[in-house]
Coordinates of C-alpha atoms and ligand atoms in Angstrom, one line a residue:
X6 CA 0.0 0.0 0.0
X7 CA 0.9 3.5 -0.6
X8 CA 1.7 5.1 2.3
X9 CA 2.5 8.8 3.7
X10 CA 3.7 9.3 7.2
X11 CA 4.1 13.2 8.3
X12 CA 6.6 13.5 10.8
X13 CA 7.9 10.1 10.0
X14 CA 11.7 11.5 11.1
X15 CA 10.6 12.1 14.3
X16 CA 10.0 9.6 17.7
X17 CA 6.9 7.9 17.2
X18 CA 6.9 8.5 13.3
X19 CA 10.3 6.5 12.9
X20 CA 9.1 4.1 14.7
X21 CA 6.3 3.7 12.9
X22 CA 7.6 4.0 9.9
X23 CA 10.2 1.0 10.5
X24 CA 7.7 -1.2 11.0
X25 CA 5.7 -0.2 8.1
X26 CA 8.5 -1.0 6.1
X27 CA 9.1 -4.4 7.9
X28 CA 5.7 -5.0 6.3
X29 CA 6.5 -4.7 3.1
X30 CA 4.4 -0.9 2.4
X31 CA 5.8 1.3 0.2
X32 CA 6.2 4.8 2.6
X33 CA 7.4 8.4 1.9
X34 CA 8.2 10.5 5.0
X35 CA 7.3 13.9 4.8
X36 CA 9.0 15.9 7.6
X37 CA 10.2 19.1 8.4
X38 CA 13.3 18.1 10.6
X39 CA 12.4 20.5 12.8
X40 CA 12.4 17.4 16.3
X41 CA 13.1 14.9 13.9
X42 CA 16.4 13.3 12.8
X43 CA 18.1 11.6 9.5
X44 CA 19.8 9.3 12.4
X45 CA 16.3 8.1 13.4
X46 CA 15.5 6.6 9.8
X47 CA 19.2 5.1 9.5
X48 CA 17.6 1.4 9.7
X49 CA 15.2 2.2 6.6
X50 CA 17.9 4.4 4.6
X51 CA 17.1 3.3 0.6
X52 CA 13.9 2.3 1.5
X53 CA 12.0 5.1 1.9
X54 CA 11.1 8.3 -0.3
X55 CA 11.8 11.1 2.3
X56 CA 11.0 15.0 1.6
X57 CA 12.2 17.5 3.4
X58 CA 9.1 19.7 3.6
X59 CA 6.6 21.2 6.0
X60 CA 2.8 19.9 5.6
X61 CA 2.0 23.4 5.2
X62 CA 3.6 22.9 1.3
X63 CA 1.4 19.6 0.9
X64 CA -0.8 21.0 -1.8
X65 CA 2.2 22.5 -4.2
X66 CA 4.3 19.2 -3.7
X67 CA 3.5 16.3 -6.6
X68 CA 2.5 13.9 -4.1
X69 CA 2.1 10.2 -5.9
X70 CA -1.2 8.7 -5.1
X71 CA -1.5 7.6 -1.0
X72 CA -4.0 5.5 -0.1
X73 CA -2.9 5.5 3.0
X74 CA -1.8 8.8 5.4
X75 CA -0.5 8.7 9.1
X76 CA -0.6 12.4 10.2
X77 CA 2.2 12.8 12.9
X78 CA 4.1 15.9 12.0
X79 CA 2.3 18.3 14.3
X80 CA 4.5 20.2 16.5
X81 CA 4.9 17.9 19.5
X82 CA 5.3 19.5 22.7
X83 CA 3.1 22.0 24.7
X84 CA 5.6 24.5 25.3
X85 CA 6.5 25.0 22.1
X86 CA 3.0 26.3 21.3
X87 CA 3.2 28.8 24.4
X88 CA 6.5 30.2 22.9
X89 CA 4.4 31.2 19.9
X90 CA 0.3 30.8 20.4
X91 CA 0.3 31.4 16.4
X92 CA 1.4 27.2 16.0
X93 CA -2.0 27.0 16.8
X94 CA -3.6 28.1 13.8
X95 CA -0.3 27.2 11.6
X96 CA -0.8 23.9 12.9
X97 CA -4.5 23.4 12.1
X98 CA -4.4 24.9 8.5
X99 CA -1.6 22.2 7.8
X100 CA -4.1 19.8 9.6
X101 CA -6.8 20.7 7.1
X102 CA -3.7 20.8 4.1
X103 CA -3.4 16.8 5.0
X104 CA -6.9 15.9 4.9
X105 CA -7.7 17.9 2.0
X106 CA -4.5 15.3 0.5
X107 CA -7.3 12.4 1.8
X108 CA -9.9 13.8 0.4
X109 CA -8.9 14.0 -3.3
X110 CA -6.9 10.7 -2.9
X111 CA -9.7 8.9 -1.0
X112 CA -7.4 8.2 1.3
X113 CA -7.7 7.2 5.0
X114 CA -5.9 9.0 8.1
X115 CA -4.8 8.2 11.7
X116 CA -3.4 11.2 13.3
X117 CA -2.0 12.1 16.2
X118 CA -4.0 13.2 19.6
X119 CA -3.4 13.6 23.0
X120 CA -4.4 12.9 26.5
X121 CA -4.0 16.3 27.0
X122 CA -7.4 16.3 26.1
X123 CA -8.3 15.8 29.3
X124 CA -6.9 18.0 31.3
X125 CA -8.4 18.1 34.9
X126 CA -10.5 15.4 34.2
X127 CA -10.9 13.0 36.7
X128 CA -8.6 9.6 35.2
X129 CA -9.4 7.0 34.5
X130 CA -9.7 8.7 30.7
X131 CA -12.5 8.1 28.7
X132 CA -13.1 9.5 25.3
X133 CA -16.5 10.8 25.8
X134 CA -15.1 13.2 28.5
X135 CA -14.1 16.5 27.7
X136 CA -12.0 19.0 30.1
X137 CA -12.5 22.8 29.8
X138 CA -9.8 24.8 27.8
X139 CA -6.7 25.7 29.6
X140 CA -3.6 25.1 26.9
X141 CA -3.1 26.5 23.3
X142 CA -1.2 22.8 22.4
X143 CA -4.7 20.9 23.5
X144 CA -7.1 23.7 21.9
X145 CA -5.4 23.0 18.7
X146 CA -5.9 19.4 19.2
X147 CA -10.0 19.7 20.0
X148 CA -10.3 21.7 16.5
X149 CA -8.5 18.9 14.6
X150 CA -10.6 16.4 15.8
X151 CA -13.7 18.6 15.6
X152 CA -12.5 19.4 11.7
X153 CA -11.8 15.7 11.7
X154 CA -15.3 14.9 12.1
X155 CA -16.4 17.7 9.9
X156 CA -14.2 16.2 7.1
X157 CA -16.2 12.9 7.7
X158 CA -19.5 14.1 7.1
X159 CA -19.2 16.7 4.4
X160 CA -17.2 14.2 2.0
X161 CA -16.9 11.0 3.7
X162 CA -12.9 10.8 5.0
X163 CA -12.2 8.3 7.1
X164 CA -10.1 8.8 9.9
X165 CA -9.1 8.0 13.6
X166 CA -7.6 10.3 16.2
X167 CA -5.2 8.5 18.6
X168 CA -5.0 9.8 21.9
X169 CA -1.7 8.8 22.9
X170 CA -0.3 9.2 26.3
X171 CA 2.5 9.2 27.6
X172 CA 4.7 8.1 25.4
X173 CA 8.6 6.8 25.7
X174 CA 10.8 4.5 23.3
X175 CA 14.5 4.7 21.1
X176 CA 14.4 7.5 19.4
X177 CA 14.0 10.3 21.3
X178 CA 17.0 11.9 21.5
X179 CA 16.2 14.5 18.6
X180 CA 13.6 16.0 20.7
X181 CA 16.1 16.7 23.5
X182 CA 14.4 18.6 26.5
X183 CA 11.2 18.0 25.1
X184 CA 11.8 14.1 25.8
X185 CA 9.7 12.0 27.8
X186 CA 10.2 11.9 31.6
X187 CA 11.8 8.0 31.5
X188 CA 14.3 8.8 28.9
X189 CA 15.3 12.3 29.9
X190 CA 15.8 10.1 33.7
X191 CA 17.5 7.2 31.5
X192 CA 20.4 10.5 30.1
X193 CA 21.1 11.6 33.6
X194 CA 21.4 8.7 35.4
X195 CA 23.9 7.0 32.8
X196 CA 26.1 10.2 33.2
X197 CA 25.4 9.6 37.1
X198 CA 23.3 13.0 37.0
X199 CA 20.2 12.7 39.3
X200 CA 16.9 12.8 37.7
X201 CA 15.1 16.3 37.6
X202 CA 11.8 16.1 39.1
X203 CA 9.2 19.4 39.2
X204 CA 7.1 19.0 42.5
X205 CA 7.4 16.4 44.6
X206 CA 6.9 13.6 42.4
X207 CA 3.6 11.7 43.1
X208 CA 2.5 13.0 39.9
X209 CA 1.6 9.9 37.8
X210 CA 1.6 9.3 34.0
X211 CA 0.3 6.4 31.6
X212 CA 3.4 5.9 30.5
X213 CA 3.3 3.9 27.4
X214 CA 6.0 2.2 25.0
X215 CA 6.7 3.2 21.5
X216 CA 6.2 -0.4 20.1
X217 CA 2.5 -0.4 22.2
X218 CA 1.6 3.2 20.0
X219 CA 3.1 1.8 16.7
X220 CA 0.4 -1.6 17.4
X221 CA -2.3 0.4 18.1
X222 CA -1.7 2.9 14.7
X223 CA -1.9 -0.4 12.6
X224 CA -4.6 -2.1 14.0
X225 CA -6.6 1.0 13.5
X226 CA -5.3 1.7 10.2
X227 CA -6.8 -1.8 9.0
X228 CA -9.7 -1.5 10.8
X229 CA -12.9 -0.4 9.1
X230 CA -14.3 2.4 11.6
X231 CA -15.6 5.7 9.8
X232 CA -14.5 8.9 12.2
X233 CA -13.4 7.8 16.1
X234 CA -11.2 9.2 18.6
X235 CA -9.5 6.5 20.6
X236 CA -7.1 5.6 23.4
X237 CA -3.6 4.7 23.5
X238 CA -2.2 4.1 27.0
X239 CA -1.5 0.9 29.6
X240 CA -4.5 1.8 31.6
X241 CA -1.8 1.7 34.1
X242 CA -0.2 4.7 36.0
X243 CA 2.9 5.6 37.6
X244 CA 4.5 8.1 39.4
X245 CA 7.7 10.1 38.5
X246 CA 9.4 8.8 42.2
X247 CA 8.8 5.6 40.8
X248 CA 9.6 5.7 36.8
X249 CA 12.9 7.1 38.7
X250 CA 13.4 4.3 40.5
X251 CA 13.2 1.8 38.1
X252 CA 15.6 3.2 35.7
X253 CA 18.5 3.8 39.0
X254 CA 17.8 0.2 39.7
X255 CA 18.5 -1.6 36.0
X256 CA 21.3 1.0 35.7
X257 CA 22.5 -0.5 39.4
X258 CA 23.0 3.1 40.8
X259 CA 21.1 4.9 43.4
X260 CA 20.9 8.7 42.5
X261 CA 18.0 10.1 44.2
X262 CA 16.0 12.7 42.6
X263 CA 16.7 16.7 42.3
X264 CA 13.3 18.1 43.2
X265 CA 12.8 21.3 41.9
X266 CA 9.9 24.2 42.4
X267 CA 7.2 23.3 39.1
X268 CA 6.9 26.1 37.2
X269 CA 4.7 24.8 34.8
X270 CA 0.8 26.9 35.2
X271 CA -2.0 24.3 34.5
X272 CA -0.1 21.3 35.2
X273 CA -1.7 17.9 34.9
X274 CA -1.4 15.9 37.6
X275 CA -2.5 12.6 36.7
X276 CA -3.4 10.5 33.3
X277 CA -4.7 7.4 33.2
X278 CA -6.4 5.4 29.5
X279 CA -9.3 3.8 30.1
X280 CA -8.9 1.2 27.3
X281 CA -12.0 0.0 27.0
X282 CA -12.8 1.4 23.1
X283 CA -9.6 0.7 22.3
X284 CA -9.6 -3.1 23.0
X285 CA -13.8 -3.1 21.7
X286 CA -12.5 -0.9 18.0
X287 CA -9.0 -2.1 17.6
X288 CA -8.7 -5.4 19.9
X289 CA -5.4 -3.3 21.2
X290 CA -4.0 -4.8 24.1
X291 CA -0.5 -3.1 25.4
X292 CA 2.5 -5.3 26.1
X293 CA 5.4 -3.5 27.2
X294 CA 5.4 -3.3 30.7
X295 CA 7.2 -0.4 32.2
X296 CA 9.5 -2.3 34.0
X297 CA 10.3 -3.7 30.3
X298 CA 10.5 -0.9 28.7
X299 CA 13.0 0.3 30.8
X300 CA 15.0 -2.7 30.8
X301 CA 14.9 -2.8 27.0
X302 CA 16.2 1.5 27.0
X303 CA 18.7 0.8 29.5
X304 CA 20.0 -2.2 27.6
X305 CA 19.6 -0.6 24.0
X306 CA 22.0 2.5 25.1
Ligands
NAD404 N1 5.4 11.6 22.6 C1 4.3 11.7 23.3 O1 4.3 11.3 24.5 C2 3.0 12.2 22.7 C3 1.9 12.2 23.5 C4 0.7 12.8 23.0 C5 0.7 13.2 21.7 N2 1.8 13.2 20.9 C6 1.8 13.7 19.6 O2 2.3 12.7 18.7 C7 3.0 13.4 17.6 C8 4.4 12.9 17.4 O3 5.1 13.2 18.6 P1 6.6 12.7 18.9 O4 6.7 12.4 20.3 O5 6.9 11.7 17.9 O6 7.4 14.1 18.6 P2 8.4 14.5 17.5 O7 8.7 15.9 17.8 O8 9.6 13.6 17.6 O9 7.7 14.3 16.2 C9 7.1 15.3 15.4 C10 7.8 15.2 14.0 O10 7.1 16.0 13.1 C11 8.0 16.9 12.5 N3 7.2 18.1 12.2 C12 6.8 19.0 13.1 N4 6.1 20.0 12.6 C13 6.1 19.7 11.2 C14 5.5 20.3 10.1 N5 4.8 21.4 10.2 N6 5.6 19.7 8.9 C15 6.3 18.5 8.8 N7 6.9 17.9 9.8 C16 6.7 18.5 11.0 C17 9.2 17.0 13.4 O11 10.4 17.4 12.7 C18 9.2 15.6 14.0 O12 10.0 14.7 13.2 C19 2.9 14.9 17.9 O13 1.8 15.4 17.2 C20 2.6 14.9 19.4 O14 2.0 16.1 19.9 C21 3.0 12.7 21.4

């Protein structure tokens, strides 16, 4: 199948593309390399078309028929949208650039979402719930899946949202201090640096592996479902003092945490999946525990 893959040089793109290609689909990455990485697509070098381009440029490039698009080159990180509020819009015009790619190419998307969604709702996460506004990253992420939807019933394009949580894996470096907790822990402790904490640490995540995400993008790729939103988490929580933990105990040091003041406003303090559309849609079942996941990081380098 002819697939594209937007922000296919970045963490969870990469991955997804290297197992796309491991199934035999023929993939361009469009990315533009702004947290993504050549070094991340080493493994598939010669085997994929890659342009260097943002999605904003989707309608002047000569795109070959896709059949197939996995919408991932959004600009990642919540901070970055506070720096400059006007990613926002940028971010949701190249949102309607891709599905307007779908539309003329009948093509089907996943995108990505967020858990962020949720903001102070009470976990565990259910996709019917909806928290008030609070962050220009998540505001941008309720009008693409309210345009999503849109997109559906004015001209039929299928597509699923996946609310991811959060997410760790190999590569990650490119994104640097916008990194997951576990691997930015993973860099300090290796260089016997103690893990930076903001608060106190009880703050819990769903933290989810990579290979978990890249299982649940496929399965709902394939799947026949119209327009959804859906979960991709453990349905399992941890907190920061813990994640920690684990990775000063498989690195066999024990660096205690530097707890610093949080200076984040409208911090979450706790996500959570509820999986229960996910396994009823998709039949996705996570299998990287954390404790795994870890292991596999620390072992991996
Ligand atoms: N990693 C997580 O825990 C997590 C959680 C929830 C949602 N998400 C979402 O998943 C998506 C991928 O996140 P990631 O963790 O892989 O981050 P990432 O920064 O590694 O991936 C984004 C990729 O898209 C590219 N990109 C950014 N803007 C682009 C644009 N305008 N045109 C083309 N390419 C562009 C970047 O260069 C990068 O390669 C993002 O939309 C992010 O918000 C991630």
């Amino acid at each position: 199948m002819k697939v594209l893959v937007t922000g296919g040089a970045g963490f969870i793109g990469s991955n997804l593309v290297e197992e796309l290609i491991r199934r035999g689909e023929d993939v361009t990455v469009l990315d533009n390399f702004s947290t993504g990485s050549t070094e991340n697509l080493e493994s598939v070098r010669g085997e994929v078309k890659v342009l260097r381009a943002t999605c904003s440029m989707i309608p002047k490039l000569k795109l070959s028929k896709t059949e197939l698009v996995f919408h991932i080159g959004i600009p990642s990180s919540s901070p970055m949208y506070r720096e400059n509020p006007l990613l926002v819009g940028e971010s949701i015009n190249e949102f309607i650039k891709v599905f307007g790619l779908a539309k003329k190419n009948k093509a089907k998307i996943i995108y990505a979402s967020t858990s962020s969604m949720y903001g102070r709702c009470k976990p565990p996460h259910r996709e019917d719930m909806v928290s008030e506004p609070f962050d220009y990253y998540t505001e941008a992420r309720v009008a693409m899946e309210r345009l999503a939807r849109v997109y559906h019933e004015l001209y039929g394009v299928n597509s699923v949202g996946m609310r991811f949580f959060s997410v760790y894996g190999p590569h990650e470096k490119a994104k640097g201090k916008y990194a997951n907790v576990v691997s930015q822990f993973i860099w300090n402790i290796r260089e016997d640096k103690p893990p930076v904490i903001y608060g106190d640490g009880t703050q819990t995540r769903d933290f989810v592996h990579v290979s978990d995400v890249v299982s649940a993008c496929l399965k709902a790729a394939w799947a026949d479902l119209g327009c959804e939103v859906i979960n991709v988490g453990t349905g399992k929580s941890t907190t920061f003092n813990r994640a920690a933990e684990l990775v000063s105990r498989f690195f066999g040091k024990s660096i205690k945490p530097e707890y610093r003041p949080n200076p984040i406003k409208n911090y979450v303090y706790h996500t959570l999946a509820d999986l229960t559309k996910a396994r009823k849609l998709i039949g996705y079942e996570p299998e990287v525990t954390l404790e795994e996941g870890v292991r596999r990081l620390v072992k991996e380098g």
